[in-house]
Coordinates of C-alpha atoms in Angstrom, one line a residue:
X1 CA 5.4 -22.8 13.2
X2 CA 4.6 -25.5 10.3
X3 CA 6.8 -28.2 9.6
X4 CA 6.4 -30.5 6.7
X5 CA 6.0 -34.1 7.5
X6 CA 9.1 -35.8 5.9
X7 CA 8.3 -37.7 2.4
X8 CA 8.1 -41.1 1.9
X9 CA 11.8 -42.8 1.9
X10 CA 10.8 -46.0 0.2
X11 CA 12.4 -45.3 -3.3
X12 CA 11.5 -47.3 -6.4
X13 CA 15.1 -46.4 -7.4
X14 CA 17.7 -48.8 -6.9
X15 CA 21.0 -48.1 -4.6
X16 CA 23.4 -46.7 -6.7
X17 CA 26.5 -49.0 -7.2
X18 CA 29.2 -49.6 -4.9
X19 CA 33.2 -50.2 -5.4
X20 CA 35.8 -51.0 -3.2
X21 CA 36.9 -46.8 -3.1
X22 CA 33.6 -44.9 -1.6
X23 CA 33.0 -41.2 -2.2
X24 CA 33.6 -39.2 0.8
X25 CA 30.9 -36.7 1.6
X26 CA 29.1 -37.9 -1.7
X27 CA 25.6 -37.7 -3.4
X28 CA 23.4 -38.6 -0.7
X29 CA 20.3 -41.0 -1.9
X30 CA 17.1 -39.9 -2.4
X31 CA 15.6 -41.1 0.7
X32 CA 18.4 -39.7 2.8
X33 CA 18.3 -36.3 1.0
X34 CA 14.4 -35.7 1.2
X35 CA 14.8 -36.7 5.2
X36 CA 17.8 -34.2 5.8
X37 CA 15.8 -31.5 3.5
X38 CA 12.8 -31.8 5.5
X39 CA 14.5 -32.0 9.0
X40 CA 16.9 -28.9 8.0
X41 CA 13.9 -26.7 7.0
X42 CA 12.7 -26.7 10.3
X43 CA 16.0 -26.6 11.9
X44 CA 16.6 -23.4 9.7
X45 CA 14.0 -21.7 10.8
X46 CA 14.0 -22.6 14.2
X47 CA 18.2 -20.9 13.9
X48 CA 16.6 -17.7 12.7
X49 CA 14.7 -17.9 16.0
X50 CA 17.2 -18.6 18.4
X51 CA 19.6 -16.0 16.7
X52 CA 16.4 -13.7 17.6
X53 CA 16.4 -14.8 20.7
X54 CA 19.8 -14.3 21.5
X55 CA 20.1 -10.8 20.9
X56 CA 17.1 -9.9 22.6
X57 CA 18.6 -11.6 25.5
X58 CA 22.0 -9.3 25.2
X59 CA 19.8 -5.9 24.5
X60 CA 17.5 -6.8 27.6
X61 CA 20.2 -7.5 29.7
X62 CA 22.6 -4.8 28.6
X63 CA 20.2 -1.3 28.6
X64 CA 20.5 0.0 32.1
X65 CA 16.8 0.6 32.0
X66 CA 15.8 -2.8 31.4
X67 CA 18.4 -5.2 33.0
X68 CA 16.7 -5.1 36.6
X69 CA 13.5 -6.1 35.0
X70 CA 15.6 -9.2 33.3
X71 CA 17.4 -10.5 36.4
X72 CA 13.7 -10.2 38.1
X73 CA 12.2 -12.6 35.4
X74 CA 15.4 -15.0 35.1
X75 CA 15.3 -15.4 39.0
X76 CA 11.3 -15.6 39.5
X77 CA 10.9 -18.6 41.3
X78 CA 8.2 -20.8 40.3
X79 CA 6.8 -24.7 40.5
X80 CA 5.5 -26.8 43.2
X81 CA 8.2 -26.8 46.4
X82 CA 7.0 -30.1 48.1
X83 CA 8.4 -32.0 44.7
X84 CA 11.5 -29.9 44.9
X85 CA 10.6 -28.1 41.6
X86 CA 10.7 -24.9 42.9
X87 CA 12.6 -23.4 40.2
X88 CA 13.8 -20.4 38.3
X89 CA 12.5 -19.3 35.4
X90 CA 16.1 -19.6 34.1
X91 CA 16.8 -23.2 35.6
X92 CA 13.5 -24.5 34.0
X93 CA 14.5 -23.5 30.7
X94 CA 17.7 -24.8 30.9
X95 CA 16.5 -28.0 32.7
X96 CA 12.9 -28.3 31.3
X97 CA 12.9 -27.3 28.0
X98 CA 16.1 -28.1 26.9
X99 CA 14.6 -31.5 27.8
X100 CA 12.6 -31.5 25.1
X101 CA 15.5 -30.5 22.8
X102 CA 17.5 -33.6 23.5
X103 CA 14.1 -35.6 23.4
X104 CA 14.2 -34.7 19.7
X105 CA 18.0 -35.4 19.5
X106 CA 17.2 -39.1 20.8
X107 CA 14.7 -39.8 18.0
X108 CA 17.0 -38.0 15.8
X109 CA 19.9 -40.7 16.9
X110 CA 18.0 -43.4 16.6
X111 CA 16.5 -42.5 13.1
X112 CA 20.7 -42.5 12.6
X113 CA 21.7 -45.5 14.0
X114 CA 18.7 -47.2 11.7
X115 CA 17.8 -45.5 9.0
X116 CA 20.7 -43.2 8.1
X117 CA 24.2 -42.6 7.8
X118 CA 25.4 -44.6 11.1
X119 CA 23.5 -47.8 10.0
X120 CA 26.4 -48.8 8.0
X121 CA 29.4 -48.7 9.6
X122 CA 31.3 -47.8 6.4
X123 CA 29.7 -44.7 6.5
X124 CA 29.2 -43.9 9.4
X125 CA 33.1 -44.2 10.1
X126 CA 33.5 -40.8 8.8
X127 CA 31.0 -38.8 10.9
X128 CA 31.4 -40.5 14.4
X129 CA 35.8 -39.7 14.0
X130 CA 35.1 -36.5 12.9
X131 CA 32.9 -35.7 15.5
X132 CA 34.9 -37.6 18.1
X133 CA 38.1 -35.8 17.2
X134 CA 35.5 -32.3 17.0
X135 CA 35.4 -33.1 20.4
X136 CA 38.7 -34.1 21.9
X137 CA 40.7 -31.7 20.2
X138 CA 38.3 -28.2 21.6
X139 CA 39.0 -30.2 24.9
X140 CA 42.5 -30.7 24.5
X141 CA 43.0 -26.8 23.0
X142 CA 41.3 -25.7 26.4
X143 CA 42.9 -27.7 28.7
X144 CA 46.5 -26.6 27.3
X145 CA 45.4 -23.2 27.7
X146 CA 44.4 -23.6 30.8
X147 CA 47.6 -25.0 31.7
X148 CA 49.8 -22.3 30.7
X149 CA 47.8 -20.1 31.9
X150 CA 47.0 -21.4 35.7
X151 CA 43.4 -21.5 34.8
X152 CA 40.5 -24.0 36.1
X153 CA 40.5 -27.2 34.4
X154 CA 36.6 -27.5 35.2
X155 CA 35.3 -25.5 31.4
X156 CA 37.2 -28.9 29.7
X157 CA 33.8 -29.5 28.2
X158 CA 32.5 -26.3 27.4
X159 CA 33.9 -26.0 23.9
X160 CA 33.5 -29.2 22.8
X161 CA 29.6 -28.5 21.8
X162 CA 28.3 -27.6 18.0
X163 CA 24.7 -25.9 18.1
X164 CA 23.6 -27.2 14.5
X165 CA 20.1 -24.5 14.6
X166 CA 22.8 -21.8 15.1
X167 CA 24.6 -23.0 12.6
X168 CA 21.9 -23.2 9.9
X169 CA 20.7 -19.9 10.9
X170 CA 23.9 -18.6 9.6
X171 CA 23.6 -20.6 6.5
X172 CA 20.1 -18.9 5.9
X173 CA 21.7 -15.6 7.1
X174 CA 24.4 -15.8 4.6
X175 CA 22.3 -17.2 1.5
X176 CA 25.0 -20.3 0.8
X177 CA 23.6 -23.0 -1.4
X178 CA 25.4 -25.8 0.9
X179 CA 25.1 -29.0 -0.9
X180 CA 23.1 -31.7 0.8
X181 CA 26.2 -34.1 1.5
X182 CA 27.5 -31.2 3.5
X183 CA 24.7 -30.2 5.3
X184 CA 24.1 -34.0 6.2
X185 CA 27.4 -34.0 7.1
X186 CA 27.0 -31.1 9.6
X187 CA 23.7 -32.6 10.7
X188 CA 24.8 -36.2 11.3
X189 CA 27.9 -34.4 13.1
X190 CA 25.7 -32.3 15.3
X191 CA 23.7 -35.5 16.2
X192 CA 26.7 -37.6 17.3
X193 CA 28.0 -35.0 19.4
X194 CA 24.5 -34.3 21.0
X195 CA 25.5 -38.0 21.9
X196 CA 28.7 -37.6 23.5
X197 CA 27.6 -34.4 25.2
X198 CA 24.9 -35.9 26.8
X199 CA 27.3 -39.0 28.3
X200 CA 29.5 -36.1 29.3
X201 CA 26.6 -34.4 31.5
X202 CA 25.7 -37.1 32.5
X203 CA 29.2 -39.2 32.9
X204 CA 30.9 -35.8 34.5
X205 CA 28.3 -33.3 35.9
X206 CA 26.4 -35.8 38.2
X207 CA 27.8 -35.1 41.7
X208 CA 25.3 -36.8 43.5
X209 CA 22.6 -39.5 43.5
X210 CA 19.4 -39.8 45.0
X211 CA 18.4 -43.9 43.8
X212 CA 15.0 -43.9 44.7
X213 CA 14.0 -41.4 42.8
X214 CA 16.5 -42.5 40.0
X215 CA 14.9 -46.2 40.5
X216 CA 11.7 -44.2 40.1
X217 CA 12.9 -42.9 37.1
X218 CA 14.1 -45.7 35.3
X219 CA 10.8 -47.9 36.1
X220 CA 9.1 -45.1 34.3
X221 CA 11.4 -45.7 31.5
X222 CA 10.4 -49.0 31.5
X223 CA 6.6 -48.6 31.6
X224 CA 7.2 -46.0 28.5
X225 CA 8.3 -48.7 26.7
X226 CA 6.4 -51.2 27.2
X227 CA 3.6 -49.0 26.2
X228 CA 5.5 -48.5 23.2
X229 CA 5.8 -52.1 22.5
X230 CA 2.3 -53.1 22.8
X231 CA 1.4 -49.9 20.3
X232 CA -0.4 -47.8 23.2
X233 CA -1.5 -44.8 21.7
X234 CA -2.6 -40.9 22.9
X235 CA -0.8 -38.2 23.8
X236 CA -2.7 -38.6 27.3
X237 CA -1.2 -41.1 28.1
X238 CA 3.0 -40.1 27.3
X239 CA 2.7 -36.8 28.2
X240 CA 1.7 -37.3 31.8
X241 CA 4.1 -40.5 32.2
X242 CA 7.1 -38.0 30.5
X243 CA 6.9 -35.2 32.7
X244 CA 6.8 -37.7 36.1
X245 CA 10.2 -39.9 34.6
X246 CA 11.7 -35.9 34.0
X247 CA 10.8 -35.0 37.6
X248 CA 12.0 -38.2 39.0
X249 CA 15.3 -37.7 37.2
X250 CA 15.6 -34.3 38.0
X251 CA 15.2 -35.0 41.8
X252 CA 17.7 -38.2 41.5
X253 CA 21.0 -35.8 40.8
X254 CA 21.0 -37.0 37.3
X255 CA 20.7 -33.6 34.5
X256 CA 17.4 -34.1 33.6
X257 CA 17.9 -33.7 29.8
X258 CA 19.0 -37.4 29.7
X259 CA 15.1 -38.3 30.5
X260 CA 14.6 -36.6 26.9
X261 CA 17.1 -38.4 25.3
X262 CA 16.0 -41.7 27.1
X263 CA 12.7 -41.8 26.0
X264 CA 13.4 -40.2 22.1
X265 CA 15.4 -43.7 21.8
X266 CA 12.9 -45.7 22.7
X267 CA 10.6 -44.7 19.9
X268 CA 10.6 -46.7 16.6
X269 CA 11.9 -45.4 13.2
X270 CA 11.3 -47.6 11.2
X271 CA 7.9 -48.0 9.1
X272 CA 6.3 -51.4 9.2
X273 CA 4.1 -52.5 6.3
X274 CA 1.2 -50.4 5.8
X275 CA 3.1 -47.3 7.8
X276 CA 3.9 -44.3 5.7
X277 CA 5.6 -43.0 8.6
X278 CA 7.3 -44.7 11.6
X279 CA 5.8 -43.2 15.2
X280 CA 9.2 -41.8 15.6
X281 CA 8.9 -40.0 12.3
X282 CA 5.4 -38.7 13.1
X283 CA 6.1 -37.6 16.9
X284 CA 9.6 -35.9 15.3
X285 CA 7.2 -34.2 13.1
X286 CA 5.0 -32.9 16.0
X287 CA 7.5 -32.3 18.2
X288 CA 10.7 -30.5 16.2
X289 CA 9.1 -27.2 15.6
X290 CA 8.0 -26.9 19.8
X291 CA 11.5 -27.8 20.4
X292 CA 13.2 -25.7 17.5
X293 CA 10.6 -22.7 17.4
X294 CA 9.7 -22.3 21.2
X295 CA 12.2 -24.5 23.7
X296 CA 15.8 -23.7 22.7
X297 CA 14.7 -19.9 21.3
X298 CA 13.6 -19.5 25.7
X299 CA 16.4 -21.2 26.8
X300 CA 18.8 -18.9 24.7
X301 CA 17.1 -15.8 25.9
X302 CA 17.1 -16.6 29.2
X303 CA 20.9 -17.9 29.4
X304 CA 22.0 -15.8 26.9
X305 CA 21.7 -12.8 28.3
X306 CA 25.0 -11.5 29.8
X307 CA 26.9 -8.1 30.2
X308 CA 28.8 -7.1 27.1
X309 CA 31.2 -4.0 27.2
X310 CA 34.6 -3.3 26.3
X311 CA 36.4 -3.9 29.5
X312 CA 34.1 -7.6 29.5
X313 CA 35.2 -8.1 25.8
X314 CA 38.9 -7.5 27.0
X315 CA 38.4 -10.3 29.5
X316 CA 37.3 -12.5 28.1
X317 CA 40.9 -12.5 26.0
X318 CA 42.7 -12.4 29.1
X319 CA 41.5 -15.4 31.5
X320 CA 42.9 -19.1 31.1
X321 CA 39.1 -20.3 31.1
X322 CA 37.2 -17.9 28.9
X323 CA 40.4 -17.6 26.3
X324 CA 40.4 -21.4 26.8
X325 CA 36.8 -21.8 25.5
X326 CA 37.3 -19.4 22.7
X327 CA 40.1 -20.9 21.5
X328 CA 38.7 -24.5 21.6
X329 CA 35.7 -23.7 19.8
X330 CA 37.5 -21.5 16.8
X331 CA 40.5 -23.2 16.9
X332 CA 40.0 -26.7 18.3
X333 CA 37.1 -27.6 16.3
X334 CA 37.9 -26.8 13.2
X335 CA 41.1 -28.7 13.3
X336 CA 39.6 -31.1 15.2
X337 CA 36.7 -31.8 12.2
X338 CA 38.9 -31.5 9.5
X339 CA 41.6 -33.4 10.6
X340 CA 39.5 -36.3 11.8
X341 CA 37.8 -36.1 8.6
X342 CA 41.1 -36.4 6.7
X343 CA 42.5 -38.9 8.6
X344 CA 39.4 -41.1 7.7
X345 CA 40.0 -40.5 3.7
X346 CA 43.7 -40.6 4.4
X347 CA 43.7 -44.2 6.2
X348 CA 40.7 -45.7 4.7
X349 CA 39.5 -46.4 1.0
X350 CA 37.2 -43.2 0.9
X351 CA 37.9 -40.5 -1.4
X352 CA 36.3 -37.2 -1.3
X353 CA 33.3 -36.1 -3.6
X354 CA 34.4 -34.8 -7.0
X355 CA 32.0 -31.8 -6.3
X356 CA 34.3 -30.7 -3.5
X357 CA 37.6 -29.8 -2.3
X358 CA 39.3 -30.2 1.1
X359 CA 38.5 -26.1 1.8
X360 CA 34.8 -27.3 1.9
X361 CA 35.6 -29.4 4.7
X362 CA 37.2 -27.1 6.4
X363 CA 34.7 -24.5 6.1
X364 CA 32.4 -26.8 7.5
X365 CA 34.7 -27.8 9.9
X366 CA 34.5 -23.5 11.0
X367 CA 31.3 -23.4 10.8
X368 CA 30.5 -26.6 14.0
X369 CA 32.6 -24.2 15.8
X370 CA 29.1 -22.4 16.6
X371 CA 28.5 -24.5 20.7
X372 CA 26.0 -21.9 21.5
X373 CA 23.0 -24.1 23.3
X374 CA 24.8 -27.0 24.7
X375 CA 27.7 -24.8 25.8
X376 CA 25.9 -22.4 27.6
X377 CA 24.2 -25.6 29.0
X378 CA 27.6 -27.1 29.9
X379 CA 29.0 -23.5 31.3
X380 CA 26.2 -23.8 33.6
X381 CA 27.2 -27.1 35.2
X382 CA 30.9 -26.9 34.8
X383 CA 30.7 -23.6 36.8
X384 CA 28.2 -23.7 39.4
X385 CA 27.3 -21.7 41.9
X386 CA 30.0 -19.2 40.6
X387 CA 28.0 -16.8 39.1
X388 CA 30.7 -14.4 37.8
X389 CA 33.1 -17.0 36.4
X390 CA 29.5 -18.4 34.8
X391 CA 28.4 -15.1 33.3
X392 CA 32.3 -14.4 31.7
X393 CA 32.1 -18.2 30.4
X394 CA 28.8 -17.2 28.8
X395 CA 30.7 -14.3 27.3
X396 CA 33.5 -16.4 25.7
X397 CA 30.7 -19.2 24.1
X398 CA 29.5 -16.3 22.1
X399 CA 32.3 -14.2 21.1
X400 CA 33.8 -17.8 19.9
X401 CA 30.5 -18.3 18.2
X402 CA 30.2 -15.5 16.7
X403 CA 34.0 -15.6 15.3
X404 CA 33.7 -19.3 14.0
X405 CA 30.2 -18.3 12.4
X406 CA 32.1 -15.1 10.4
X407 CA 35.0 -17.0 9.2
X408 CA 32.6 -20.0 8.0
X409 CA 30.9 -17.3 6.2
X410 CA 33.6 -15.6 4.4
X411 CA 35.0 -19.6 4.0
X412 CA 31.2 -20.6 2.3
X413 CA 31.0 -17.1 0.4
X414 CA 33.9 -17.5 -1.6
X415 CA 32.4 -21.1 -2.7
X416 CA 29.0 -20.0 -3.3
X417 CA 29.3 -19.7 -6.8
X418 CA 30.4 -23.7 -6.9
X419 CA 27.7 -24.5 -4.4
X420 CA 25.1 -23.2 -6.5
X421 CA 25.5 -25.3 -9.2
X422 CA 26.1 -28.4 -7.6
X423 CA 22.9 -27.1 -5.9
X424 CA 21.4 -26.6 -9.6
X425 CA 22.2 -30.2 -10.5
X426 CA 20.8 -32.0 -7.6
X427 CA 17.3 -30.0 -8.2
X428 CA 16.9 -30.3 -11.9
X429 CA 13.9 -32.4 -13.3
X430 CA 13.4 -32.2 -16.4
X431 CA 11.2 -34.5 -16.8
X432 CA 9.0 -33.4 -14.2
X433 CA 8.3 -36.6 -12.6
X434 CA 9.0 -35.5 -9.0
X435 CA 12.6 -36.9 -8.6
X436 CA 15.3 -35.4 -9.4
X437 CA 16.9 -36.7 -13.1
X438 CA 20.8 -37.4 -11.0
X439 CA 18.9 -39.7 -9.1
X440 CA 17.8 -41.3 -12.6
X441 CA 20.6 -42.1 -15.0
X442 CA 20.5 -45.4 -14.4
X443 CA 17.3 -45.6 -15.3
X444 CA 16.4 -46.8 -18.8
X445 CA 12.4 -45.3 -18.3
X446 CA 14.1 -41.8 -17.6
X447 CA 15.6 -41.6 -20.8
X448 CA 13.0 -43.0 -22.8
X449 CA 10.6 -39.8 -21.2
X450 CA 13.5 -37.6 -21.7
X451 CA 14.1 -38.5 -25.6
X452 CA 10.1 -38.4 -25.7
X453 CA 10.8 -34.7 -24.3
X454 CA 13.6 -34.0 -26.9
X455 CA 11.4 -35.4 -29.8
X456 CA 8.6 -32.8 -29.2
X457 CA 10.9 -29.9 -28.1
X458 CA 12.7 -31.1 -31.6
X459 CA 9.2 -31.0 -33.6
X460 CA 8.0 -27.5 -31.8
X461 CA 11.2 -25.9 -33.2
X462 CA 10.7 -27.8 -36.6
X463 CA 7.6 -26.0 -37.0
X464 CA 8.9 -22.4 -35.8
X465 CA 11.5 -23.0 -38.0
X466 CA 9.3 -23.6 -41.1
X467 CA 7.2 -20.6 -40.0
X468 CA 9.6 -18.1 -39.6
X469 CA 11.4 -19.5 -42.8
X470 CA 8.1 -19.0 -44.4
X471 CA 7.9 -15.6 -43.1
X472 CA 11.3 -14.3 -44.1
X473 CA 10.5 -15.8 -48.0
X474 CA 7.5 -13.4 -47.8
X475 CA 9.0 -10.8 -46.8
X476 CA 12.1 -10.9 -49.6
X477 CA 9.2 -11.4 -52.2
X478 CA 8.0 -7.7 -50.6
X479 CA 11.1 -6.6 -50.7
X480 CA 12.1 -7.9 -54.0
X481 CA 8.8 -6.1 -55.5
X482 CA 9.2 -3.0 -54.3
X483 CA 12.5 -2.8 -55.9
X484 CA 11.0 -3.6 -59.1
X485 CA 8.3 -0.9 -58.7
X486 CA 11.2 1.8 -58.2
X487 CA 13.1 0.5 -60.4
X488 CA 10.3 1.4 -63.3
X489 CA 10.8 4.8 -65.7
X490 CA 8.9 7.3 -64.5

């Protein structure tokens, strides 16, 4: 799969202006909207392939013919014993190459936290609350459910997860022209609660410790960068050194996703002079589409893949846990989103985007109620070693997946008119210089080339004007003589 290396986000144009009262969920600029362009596209596609992915996994596992053959594969043991990676297929592609998913996540919250939206902690207010409550709230919706219902209090963290490829997917699915403050919005979301889901694997689902290996581990860590920092280059030389810090990890009791995330926050994103690109820029580049297009697409189809029927449908509606996790991820996270999000307008100076209303918030809100790959992950861990209990958790991610991903499509449908031109307007350029001509009001050389523009446009029609004028003068005079010519005695 291509991806597009992201353009260069030194603008010429100056910031625009800023008052007291800030927009909330405003223009982006145009060095933050190429980036989230460029990242989405890949993100996109990557959705398309892990929706793929996922219904493969429920046909293969749910034809009586073919569901042996798909417990064989997911079990198939595999890897060297002697380093205690003797694994399932299943287990390394929920431990392996879900790695490499949060690796990306790490560059991508570190490109955040100095280059984007969370640099500034004006704006990054907005995201981290609404994420944070996005969080709590599916937690808190569980755990009440749970309570009433004499459930296990152990699936807390399940719906607290928003899968933002799955959630683009549907966006491409349903043809919405999302603005690009929303979908940053839903991206810088996603990438602060790939944060807090990896302290809560890592904070809750460690239940033992093995320190050499984790001292093994984190002296890796260290070598990585310090490799970094003297500007080591070669793929030679990371790759090796990444998959020995992952084993050591794995083997320490720690999940081994956090090596991914680890090392994605040691790279740099930030060019230097002469750099078009930062290294964590370039590596993003060369590493999103493995991770989008091959690594979370494997890991849904092998975690994915559980019995759907009736009778497992009607269960899923009638246990503590699995209602629990429905609930939280419709429910909870949509209130949760929203309400963080007006809370921060409500008690801060921000005021929301003239191009939106509060129901585009809230669709959004629906729409991060999609937890597919880090819930299944987190179903995994919260319930192991009970396999049914794991399976019927599986169930409830994606029947609550697939309900928050219907109503944030009927929510974005009934918008998508609005969308498209605010869509419209961000992508005009008249003036064909490249950049977008909202991005250059301000600028008194944008004008001068667009009255240049006019003037010619203005002379062009001049002279059609004079022709067909011309035209329409000859032709009376035809008409007018051919009168006369009748008009003679015979």
């Amino acid at each position: 799969m291509r991806s597009v290396l992201p353009t260069d986000r030194r603008s010429p144009l100056p910031a625009p202006s800023t008052t007291d009262t800030r927009k909330a969920l405003g223009r982006l600029s145009l060095t933050e909207r190429n980036f989230v362009t460029d990242a989405l596209r890949t993100e996109t596609v990557g959705g398309v392939l892990l929706l793929l992915a996922a219904i493969a996994s429920l046909v293969w596992a749910n034809i009586p013919s073919l569901h042996d053959s798909y417990e064989t594969v997911s079990h198939f043991h595999i890897g060297p014993a002697s380093l205690g990676l003797d694994l399932s297929i299943e287990h390394w592609a929920a431990d392996g190459l879900l790695a490499i998913f949060f690796f990306v996540a790490g560059i991508e919250l570190k490109r955040e936290l100095v280059a984007g939206d969370l640099r500034d902690p004006k704006a990054a207010v907005l995201p981290v609350v609404a994420a944070l409550c996005g969080m709590a709230v599916p937690a808190l919706v569980y755990l009440l459910t749970n309570v009433a219902g004499g459930g296990s209090m152990d699936g807390w963290a399940v719906p607290t997860a928003t899968d933002i490829a799955f959630a683009l997917a549907v966006l491409a699915v349903i043809g919405t022209s999302l603005p690009s403050a929303l979908r940053a919005f839903l991206l810088t979301l996603a990438v602060v609660d790939d944060l807090f889901a990896i302290l809560i694997i890592a904070v809750f689902f460690t239940e033992s410790l093995d320190f050499a290996a984790l001292g093994g581990a984190v002296i890796g860590l260290a070598i990585f960068w310090l490799l970094l920092r003297k500007g080591v280059r070669g793929w030679y030389v990371y790759v090796p050194l990444a998959l020995v810090i992952w084993a050591l990890m794995y083997n320490s009791g720690v999940h081994a996703t956090i090596a991914g995330v680890a090392m994605g926050l040691m790279l740099r994103c930030t060019p230097r002079k002469g750099e078009a690109h930062s290294p964590g820029e370039h590596i993003e580049h060369l590493v999103r589409p493995i991770s989008a297009g091959l690594a979370v697409p494997l890991f849904a189809l092998f975690s994915a893949g559980v019995s759907v029927s009736g009778g497992a449908v009607r269960d899923v509606f009638g246990q503590p846990e699995t209602l629990g996790v429905v609930l939280g991820l419709v429910v909870g996270k949509t209130i949760g989103i929203f309400g963080g999000t007006w809370l921060t307008a409500r008690f801060t100076r921000a005021t929301l985007s003239d191009d939106l209303d509060w129901a585009d918030v809230f669709a959004v809100a629906s729409l991060a109620g999609i937890g597919f790959t880090v819930s299944l992950l987190i179903g995994e861990l919260a319930f192991e070693g009970d396999t049914v209990m794991t399976d019927e958790v599986k169930a409830a991610v994606l029947i609550g997946s697939l309900i928050s991903a219907l109503l944030a499509s009927v929510l974005l449908k009934m918008r998508n008119a609005h969308y498209r031109r605010v869509c419209d307007a961000e992508e005009r350029d008249e003036d064909h210089d490249g950049i977008p001509d909202i991005y250059e009001e301000d600028n008194p050389a944008y004008h001068l080339r667009m009255a240049e523009i006019y003037e010619k446009k203005a002379a062009e029609h001049r002279k059609i004007a004079q022709v067909k004028d011309e035209e329409r003068r000859a032709l009376a005079e035809v008409s007018a003589g051919a009168g006369e010519e009748r008009d003679r005695p015979a």
